[in-house]
Amino acid sequence: MPANYHTHTPLCRHATGEPEEFVDAALAAGLTEYGVSDHAPQIPEPFDDWRMSVAELPEYYEWIGRARAHAAGRIPVRAGLECDWLEGCEGWIEDLASRYEWDYLIGSVHYLGKWDFDNPARMDVWAERDVEEVWSEYWESYARMAASGLFDVVGHPDLVKKFGRIPAGDLSRFYEPAVAEIAAAGCVMEINTAGWHKPCAECYPGREFLDLACSAGVPLVISTDAHAPDEVGRDFQRAVDLARETGFRQTVLFEKRKRTFEKLV
Ligand code: ZN
Ligand code: FE
Ligand code: FE
Ligand code: ZN
């Protein structure tokens, strides 16, 4: 099984489990590597209620250290962050990147302006917004995130579909420019299995986006966005099968922000 680089810790306030339990789950799932990528702190603080604070960063790095100690060479444990792409965040991301020896950074779009559109507590805003407009804004932001060059991996590409709010018609008008930008920037993209367990009932990204990304030569990782130990290996085989069926033949491994490739079997 490939590496799973998108997992969380209790520091984000909506995940559970001890580092030892996450490592054991990664070993049980037969993963090549286990990477921790909790929601990065965001300034100005207080920012929201679903991430660690800047002051908790040392504790986060210690948490990863505990995982490494427990793994004891049985599986590489990689250190990452899931960073939010926000207007004007570039300086902050560079600051975060310099604070520790990260193996990779994931960039995610969870915010459109001040609205965290994937937060079930903010569904009220969906009722007021035009779906077509939300999608346009989302994909423009996503493309800018890829083009920034700040992230090794772009996270859950079509997260905007989470609650099943999807515009009518051919969606390639959104996908094609985004895939072109991801490919041009040389970003790695993830298949994120969490979407199978959300109202959209489809992994992120869906098959059409995956086909375009594969044709464009975008490198791939497979991840589960685990917020608990029993989600570390969830649907991993299903995602591997989908990736192979789409035409992907390898996945990426990260160490200190350098890539190598692993054959996808
Ligand atoms: Zn989360
Ligand atoms: Fe996310
Ligand atoms: Fe996540
Ligand atoms: Zn995520």
Short mmCIF file of N, CA and C and ligand atoms in Angstrom, two decimals, residues 6 8 39 82 225 227, ligand 3:
data_model
loop_
_atom_site.label_atom_id
_atom_site.label_comp_id
_atom_site.label_asym_id
_atom_site.label_seq_id
_atom_site.Cartn_x
_atom_site.Cartn_y
_atom_site.Cartn_z
N HIS A 6 -2.09 12.28 4.70
CA HIS A 6 -3.09 13.26 5.16
C HIS A 6 -3.84 12.68 6.36
N HIS A 8 -4.72 13.58 10.81
CA HIS A 8 -4.83 14.65 11.80
C HIS A 8 -4.47 14.19 13.21
N HIS A 39 -4.19 20.39 10.74
CA HIS A 39 -4.56 21.75 10.34
C HIS A 39 -3.57 22.75 10.94
N GLU A 82 -1.36 20.54 7.05
CA GLU A 82 -2.39 20.90 6.08
C GLU A 82 -2.63 22.40 6.27
N ASP A 225 -7.31 11.34 5.00
CA ASP A 225 -7.75 12.48 5.83
C ASP A 225 -8.26 11.98 7.18
N HIS A 227 -9.17 11.39 10.84
CA HIS A 227 -9.34 12.19 12.05
C HIS A 227 -9.45 11.26 13.26
FE FE B 3 -7.49 17.14 6.54
#
